[in-house]
mmCIF file with all atom_site columns, C-alpha atoms in Angstrom:
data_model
loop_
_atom_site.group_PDB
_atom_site.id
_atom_site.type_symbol
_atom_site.label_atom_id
_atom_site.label_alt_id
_atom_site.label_comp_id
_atom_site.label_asym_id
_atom_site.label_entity_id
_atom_site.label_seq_id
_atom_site.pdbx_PDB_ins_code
_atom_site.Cartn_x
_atom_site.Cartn_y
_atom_site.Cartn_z
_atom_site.occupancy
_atom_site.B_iso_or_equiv
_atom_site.pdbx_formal_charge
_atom_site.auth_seq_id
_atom_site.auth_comp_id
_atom_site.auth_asym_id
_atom_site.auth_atom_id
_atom_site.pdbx_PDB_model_num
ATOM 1   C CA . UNK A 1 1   ? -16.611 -3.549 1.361   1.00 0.00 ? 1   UNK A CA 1
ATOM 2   C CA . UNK A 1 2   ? -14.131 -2.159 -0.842  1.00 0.00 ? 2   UNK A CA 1
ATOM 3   C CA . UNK A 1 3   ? -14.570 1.260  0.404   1.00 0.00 ? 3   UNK A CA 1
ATOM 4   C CA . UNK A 1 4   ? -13.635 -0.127 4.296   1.00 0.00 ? 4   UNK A CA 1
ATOM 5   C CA . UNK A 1 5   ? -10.791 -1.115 3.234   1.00 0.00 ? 5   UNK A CA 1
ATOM 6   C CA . UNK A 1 6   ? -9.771  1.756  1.219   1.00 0.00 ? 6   UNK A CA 1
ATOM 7   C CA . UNK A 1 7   ? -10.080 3.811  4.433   1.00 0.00 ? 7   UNK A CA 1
ATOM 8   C CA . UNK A 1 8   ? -8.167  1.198  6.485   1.00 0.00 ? 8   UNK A CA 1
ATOM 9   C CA . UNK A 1 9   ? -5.575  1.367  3.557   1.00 0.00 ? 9   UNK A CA 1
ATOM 10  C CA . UNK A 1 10  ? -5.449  5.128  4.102   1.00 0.00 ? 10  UNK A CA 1
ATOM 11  C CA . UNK A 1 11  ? -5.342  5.065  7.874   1.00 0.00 ? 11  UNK A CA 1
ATOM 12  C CA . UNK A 1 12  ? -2.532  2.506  8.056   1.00 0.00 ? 12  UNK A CA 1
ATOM 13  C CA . UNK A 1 13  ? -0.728  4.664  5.845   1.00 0.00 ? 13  UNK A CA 1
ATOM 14  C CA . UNK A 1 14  ? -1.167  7.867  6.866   1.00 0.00 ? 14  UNK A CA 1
ATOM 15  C CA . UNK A 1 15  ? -0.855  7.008  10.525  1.00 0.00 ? 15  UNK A CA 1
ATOM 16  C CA . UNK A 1 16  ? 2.622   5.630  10.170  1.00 0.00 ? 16  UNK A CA 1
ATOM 17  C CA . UNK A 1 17  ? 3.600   8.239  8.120   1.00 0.00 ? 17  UNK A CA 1
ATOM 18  C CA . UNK A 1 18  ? 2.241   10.536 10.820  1.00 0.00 ? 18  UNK A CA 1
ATOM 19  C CA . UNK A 1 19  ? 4.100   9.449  13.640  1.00 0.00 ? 19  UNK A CA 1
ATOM 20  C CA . UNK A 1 20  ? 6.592   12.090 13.418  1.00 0.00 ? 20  UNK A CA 1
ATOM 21  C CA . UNK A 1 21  ? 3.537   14.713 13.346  1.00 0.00 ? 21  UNK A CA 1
ATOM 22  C CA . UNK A 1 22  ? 1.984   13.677 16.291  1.00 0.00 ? 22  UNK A CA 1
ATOM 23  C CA . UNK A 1 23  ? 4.610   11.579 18.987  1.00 0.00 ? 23  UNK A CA 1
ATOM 24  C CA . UNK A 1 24  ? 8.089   12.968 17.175  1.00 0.00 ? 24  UNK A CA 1
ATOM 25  C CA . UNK A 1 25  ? 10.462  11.171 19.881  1.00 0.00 ? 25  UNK A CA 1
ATOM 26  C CA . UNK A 1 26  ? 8.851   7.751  19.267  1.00 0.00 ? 26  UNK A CA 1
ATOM 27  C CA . UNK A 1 27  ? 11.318  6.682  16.986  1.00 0.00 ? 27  UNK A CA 1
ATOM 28  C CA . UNK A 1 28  ? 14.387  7.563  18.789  1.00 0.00 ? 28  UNK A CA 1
ATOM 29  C CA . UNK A 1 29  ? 12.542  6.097  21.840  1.00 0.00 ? 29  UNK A CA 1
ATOM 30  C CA . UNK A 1 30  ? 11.727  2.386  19.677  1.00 0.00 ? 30  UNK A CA 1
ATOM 31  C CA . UNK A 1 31  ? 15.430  2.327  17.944  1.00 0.00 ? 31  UNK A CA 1
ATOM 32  C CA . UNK A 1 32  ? 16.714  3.061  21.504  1.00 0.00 ? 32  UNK A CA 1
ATOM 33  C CA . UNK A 1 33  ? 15.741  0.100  23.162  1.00 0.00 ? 33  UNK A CA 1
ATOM 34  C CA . UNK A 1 34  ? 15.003  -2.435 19.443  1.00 0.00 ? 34  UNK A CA 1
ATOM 35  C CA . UNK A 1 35  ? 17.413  -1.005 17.169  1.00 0.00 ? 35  UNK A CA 1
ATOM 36  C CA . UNK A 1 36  ? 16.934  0.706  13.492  1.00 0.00 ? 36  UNK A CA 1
ATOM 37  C CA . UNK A 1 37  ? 16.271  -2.387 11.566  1.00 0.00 ? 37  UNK A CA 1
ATOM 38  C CA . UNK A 1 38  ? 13.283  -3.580 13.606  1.00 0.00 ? 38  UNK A CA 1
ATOM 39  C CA . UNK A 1 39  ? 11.408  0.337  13.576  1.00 0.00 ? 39  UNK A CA 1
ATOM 40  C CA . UNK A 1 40  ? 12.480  0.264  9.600   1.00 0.00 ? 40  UNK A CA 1
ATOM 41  C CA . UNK A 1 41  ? 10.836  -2.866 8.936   1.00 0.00 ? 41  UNK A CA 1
ATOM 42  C CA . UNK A 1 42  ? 7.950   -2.433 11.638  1.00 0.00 ? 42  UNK A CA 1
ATOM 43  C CA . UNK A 1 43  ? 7.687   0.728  9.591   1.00 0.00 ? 43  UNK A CA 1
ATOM 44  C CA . UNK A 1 44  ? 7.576   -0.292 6.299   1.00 0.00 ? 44  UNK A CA 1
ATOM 45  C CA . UNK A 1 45  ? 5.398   -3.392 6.267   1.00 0.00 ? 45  UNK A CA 1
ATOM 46  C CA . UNK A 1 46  ? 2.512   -1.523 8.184   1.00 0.00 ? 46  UNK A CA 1
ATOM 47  C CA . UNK A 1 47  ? 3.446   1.370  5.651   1.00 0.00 ? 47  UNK A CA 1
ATOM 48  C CA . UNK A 1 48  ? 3.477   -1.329 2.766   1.00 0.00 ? 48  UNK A CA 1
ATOM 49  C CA . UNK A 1 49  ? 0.060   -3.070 4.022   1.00 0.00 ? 49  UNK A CA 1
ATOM 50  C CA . UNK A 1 50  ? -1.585  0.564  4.034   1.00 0.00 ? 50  UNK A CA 1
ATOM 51  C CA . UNK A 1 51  ? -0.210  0.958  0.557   1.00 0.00 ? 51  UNK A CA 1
ATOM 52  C CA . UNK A 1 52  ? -1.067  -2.232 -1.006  1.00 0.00 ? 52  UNK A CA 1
ATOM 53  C CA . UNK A 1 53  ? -5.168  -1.615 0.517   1.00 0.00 ? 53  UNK A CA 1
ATOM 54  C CA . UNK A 1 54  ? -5.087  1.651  -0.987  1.00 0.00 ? 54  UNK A CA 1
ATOM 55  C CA . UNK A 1 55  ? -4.076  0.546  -4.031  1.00 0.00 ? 55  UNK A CA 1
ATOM 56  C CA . UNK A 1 56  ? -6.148  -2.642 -4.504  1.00 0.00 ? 56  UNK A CA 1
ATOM 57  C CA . UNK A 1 57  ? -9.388  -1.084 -3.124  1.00 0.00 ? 57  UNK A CA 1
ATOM 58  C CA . UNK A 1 58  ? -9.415  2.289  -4.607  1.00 0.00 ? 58  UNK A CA 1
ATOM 59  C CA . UNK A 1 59  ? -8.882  0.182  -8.302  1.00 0.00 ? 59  UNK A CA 1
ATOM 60  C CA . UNK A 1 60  ? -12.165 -2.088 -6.868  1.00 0.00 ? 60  UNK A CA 1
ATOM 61  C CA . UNK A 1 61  ? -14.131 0.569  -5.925  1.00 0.00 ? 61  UNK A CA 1
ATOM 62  C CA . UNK A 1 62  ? -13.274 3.566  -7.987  1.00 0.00 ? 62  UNK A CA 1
ATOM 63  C CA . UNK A 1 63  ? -15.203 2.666  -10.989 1.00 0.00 ? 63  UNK A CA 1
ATOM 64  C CA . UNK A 1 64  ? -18.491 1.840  -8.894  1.00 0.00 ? 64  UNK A CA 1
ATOM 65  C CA . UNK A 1 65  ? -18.233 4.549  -6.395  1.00 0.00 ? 65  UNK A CA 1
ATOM 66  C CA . UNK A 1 66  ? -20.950 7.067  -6.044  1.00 0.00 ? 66  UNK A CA 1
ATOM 67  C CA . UNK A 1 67  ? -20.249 10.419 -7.744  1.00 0.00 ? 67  UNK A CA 1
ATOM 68  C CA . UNK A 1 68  ? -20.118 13.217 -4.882  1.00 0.00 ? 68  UNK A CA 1
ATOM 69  C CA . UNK A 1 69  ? -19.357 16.094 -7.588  1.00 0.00 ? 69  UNK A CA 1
ATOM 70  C CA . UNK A 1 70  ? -18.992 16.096 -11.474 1.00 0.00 ? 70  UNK A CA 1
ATOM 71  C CA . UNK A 1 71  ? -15.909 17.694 -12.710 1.00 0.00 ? 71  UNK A CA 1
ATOM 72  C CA . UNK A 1 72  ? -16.337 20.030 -15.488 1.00 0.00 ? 72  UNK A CA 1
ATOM 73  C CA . UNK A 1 73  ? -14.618 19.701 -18.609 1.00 0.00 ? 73  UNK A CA 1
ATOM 74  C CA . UNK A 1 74  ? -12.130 21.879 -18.282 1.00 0.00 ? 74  UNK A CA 1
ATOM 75  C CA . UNK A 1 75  ? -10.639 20.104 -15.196 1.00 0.00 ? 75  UNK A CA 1
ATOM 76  C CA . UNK A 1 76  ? -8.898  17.716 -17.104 1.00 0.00 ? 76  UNK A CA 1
ATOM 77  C CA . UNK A 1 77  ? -6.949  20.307 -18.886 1.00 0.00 ? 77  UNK A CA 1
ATOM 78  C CA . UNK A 1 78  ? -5.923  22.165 -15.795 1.00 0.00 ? 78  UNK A CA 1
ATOM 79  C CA . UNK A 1 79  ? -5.189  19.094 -13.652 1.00 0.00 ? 79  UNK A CA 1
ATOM 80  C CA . UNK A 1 80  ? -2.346  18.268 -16.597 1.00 0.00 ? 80  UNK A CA 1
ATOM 81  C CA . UNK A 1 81  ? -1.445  21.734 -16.514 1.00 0.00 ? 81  UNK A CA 1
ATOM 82  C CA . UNK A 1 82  ? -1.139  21.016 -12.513 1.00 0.00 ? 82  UNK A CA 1
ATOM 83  C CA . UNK A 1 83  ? 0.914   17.712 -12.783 1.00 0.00 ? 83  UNK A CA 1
ATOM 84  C CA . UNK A 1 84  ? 3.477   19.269 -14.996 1.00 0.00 ? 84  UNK A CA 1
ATOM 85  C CA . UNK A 1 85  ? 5.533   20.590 -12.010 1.00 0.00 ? 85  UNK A CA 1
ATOM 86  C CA . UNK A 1 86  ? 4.963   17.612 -9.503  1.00 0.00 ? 86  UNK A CA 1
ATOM 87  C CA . UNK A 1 87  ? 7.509   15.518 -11.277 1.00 0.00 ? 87  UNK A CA 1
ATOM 88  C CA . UNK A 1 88  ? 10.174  18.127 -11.196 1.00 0.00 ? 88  UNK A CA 1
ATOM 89  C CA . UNK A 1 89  ? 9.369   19.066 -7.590  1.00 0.00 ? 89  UNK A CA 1
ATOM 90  C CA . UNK A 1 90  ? 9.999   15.162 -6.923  1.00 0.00 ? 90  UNK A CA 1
ATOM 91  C CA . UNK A 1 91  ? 13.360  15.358 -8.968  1.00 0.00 ? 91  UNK A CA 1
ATOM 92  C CA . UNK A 1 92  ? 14.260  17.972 -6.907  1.00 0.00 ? 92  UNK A CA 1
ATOM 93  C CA . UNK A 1 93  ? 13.321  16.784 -3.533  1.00 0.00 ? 93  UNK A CA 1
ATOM 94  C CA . UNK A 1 94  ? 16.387  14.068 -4.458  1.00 0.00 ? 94  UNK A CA 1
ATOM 95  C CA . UNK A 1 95  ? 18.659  16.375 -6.290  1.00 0.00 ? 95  UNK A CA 1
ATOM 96  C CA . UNK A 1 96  ? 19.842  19.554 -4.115  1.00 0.00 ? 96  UNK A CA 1
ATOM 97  C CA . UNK A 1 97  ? 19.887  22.379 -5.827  1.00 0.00 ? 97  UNK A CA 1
ATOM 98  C CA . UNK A 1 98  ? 18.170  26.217 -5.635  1.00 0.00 ? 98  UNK A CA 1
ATOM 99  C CA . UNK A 1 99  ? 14.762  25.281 -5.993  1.00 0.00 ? 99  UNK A CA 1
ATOM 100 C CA . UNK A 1 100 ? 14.935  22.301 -2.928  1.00 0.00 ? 100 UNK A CA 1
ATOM 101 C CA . UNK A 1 101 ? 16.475  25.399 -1.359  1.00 0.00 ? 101 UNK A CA 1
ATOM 102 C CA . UNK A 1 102 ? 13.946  28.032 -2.116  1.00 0.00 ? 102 UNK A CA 1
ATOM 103 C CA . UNK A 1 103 ? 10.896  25.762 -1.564  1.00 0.00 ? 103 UNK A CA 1
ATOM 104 C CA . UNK A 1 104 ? 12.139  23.616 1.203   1.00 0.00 ? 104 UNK A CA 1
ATOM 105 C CA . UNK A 1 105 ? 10.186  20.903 0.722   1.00 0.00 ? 105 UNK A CA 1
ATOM 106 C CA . UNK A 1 106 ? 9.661   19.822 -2.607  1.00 0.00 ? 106 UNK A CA 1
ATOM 107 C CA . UNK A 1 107 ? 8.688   16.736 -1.887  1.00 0.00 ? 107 UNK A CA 1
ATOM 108 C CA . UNK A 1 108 ? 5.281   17.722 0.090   1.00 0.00 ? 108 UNK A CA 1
ATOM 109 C CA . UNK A 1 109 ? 4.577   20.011 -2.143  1.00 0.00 ? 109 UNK A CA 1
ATOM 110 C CA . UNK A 1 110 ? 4.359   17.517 -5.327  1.00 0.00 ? 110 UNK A CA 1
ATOM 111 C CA . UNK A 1 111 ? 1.825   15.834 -3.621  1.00 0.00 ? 111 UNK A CA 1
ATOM 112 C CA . UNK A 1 112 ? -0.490  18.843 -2.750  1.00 0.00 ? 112 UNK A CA 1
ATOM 113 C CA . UNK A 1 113 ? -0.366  19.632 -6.657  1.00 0.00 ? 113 UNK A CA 1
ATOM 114 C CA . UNK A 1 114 ? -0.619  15.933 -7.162  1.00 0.00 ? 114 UNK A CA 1
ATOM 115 C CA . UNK A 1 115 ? -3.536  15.272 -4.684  1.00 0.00 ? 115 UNK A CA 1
ATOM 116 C CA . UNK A 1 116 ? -5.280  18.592 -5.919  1.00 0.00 ? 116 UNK A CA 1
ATOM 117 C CA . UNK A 1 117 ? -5.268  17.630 -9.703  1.00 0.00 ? 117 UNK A CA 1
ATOM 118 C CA . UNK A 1 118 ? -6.811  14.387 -9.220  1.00 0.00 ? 118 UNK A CA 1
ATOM 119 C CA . UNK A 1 119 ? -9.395  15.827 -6.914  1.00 0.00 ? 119 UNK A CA 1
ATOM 120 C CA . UNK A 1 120 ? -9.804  18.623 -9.587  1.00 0.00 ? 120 UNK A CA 1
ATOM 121 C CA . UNK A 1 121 ? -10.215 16.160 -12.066 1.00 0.00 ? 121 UNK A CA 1
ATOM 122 C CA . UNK A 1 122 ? -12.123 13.170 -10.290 1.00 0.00 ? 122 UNK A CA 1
ATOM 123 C CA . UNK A 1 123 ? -15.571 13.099 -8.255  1.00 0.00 ? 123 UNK A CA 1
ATOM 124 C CA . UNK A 1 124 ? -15.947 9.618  -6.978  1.00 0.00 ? 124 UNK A CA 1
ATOM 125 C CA . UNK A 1 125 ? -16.174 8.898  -3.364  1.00 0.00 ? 125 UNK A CA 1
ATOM 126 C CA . UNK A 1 126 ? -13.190 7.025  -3.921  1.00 0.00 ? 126 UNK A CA 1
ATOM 127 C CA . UNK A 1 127 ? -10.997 9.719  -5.234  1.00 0.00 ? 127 UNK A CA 1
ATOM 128 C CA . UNK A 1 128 ? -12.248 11.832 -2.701  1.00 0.00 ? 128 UNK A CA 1
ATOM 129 C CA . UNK A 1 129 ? -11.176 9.612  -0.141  1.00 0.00 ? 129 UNK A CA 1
ATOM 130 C CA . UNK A 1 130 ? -7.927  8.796  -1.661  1.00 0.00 ? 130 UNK A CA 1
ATOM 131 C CA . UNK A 1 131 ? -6.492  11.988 -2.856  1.00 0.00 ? 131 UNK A CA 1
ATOM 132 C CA . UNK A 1 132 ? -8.656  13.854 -0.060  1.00 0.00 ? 132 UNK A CA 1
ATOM 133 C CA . UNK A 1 133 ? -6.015  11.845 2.205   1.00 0.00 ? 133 UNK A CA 1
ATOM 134 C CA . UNK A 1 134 ? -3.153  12.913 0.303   1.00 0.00 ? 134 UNK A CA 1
ATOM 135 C CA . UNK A 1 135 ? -3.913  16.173 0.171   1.00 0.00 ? 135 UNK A CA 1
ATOM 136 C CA . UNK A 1 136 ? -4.627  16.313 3.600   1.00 0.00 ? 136 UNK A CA 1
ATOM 137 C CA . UNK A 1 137 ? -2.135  14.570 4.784   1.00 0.00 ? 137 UNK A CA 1
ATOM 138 C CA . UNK A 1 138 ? 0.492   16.385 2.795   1.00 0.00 ? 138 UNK A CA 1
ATOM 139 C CA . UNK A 1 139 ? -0.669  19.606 4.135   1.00 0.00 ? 139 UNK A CA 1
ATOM 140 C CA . UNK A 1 140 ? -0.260  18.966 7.552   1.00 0.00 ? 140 UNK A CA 1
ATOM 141 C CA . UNK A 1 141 ? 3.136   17.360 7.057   1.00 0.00 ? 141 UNK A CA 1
ATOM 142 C CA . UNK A 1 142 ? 3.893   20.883 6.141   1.00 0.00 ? 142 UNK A CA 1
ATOM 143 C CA . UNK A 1 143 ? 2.828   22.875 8.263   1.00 0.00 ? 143 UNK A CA 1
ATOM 144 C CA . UNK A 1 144 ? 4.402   20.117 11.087  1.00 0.00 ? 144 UNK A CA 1
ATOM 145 C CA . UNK A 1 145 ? 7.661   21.470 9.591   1.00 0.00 ? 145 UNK A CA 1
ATOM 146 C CA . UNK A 1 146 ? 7.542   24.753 11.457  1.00 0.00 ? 146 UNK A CA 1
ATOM 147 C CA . UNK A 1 147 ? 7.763   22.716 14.917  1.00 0.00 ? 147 UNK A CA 1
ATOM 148 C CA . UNK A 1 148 ? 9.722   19.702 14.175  1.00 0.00 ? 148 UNK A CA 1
ATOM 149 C CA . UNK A 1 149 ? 13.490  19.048 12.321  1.00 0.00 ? 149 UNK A CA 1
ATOM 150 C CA . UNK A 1 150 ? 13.201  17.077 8.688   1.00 0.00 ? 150 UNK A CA 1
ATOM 151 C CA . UNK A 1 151 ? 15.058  14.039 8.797   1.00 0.00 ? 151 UNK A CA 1
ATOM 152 C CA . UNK A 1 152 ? 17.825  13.188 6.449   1.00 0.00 ? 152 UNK A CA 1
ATOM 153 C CA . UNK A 1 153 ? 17.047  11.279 3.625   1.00 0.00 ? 153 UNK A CA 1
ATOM 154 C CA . UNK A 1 154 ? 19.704  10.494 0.600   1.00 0.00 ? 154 UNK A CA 1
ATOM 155 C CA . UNK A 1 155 ? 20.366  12.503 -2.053  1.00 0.00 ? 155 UNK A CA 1
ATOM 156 C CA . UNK A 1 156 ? 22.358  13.137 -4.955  1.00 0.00 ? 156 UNK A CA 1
ATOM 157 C CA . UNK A 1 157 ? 25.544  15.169 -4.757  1.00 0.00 ? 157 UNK A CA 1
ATOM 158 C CA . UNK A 1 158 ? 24.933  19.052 -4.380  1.00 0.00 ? 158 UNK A CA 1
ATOM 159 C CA . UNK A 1 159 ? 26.007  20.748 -8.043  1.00 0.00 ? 159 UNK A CA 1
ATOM 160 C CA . UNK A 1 160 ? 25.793  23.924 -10.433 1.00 0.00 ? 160 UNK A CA 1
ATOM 161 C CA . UNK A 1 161 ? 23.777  21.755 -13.081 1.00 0.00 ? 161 UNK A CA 1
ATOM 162 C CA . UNK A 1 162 ? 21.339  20.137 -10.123 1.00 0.00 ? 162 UNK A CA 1
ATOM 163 C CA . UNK A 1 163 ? 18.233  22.432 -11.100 1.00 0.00 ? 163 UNK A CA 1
ATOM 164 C CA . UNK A 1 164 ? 18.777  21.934 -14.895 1.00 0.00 ? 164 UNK A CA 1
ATOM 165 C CA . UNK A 1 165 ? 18.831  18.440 -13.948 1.00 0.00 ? 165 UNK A CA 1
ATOM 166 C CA . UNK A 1 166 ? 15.550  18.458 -12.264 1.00 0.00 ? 166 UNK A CA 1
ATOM 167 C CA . UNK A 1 167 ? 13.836  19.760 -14.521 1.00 0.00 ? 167 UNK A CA 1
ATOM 168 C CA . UNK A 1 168 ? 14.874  17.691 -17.400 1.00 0.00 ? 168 UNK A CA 1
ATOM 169 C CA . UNK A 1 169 ? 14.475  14.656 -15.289 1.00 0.00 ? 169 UNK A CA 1
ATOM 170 C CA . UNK A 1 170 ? 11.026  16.027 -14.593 1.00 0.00 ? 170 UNK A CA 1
ATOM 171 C CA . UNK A 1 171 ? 9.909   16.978 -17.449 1.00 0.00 ? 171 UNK A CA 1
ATOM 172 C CA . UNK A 1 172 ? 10.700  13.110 -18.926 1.00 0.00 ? 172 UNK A CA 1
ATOM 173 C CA . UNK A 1 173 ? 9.228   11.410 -16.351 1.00 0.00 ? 173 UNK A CA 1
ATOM 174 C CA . UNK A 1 174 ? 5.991   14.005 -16.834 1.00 0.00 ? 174 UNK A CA 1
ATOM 175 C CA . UNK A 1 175 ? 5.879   13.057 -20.663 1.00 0.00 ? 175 UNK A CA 1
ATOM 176 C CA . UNK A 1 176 ? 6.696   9.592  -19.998 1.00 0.00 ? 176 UNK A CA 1
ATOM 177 C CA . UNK A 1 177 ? 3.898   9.032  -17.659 1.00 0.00 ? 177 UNK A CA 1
ATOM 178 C CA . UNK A 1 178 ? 1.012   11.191 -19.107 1.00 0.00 ? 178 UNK A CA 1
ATOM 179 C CA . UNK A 1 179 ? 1.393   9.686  -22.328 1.00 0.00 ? 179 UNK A CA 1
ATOM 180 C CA . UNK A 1 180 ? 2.802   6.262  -21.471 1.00 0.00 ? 180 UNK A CA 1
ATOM 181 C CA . UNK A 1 181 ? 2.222   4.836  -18.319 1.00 0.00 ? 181 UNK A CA 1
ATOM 182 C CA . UNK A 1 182 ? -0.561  6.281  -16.496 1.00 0.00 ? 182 UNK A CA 1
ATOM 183 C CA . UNK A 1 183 ? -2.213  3.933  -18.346 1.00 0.00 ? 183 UNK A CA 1
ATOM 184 C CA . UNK A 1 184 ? -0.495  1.105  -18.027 1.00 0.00 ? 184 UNK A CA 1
ATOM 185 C CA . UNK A 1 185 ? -0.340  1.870  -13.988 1.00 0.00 ? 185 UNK A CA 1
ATOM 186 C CA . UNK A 1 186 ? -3.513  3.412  -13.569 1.00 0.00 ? 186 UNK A CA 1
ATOM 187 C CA . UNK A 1 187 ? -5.747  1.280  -16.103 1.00 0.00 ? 187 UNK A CA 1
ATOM 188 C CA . UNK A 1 188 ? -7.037  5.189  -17.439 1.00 0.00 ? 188 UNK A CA 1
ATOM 189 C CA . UNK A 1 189 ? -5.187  5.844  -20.078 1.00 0.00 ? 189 UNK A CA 1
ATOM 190 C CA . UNK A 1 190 ? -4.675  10.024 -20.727 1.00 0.00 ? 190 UNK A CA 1
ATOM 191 C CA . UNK A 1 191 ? -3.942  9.962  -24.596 1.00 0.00 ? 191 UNK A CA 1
#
């Protein structure tokens, strides 16, 4: 049962977050004729709902899921080696600097590194199903780009130090979660 719901976790998810993929004048068309609150919070409780099933039923059924591949032992070592620039691509999807510039989407592409280490990493049905999703996901959000505007989202103030900033910010919050609270999150500790 848990794995149902997983996947209905996932769907919910990734469908709302997919609605500017696939039917881009939706929103305009919703906020149009019900305003921004109601498509925000229409938004973010089916988004919220999604998340919560994903989270709950991958923890259920993650540990008794059915192994579809057994990562070798070097996989561990390369999916930290992979996580390492995820949180300062996040850092820098929020603080504008040269490498949001270069890369364009920072954001997306910390969860392709993100989704790939834990599939690198993990063989369970479940992680298959929930980082397959991101990873999926994430990768068509991308290539989406070339056809459709990003929308604004708030950031910090453009400066000189932005990128230095990033990557201290990232680097913390990669030391502070691999040895700290991945564990404490996740229930697998690292260290």
């Amino acid at each position: 049962q848990p794995m149902w719901i997983l996947i209905l976790g996932c769907l919910l998810f990734f469908g709302v977050h997919s609605l500017a993929m696939v039917y881009p004048a939706l929103r305009e068309r919703f906020t149009a004729r019900y305003g921004a609150n109601p498509w925000q919070g229409l938004y973010s409780l089916i988004a919220a709902i999604g998340l919560a099933l994903m989270i709950y039923c991958y923890g259920a059924s993650r540990v008794d899921s059915a192994w579809l591949y057994s990562p070798p032992t070097w996989s561990r070592h390369a999916a930290f080696a992979l996580m390492l620039p995820v949180f300062v691509l996040l850092a820098a999807a929020y603080i504008p600097g040269r490498i949001r510039q270069r890369l364009g989407h920072p954001m997306l592409m910390a969860v392709v590194l993100w989704s790939a280490a834990h599939l690198l990493a993990n063989g369970r049905v479940a992680d298959v199903v929930l980082f397959g999703s991101f990873l999926v996901w994430s990768l068509l959000d991308w290539l989406s780009m070339a056809w459709r505007s990003e929308r604004a989202i708030r950031r910090l103030p453009s400066g000189k130090w932005n990128d230095a900033i990033a990557v201290v910010v990232g680097l913390a919050a990669y030391v502070l979660f691999a040895f700290y609270l991945h564990g404490w999150v996740t229930g697998v500790p690292l260290a």
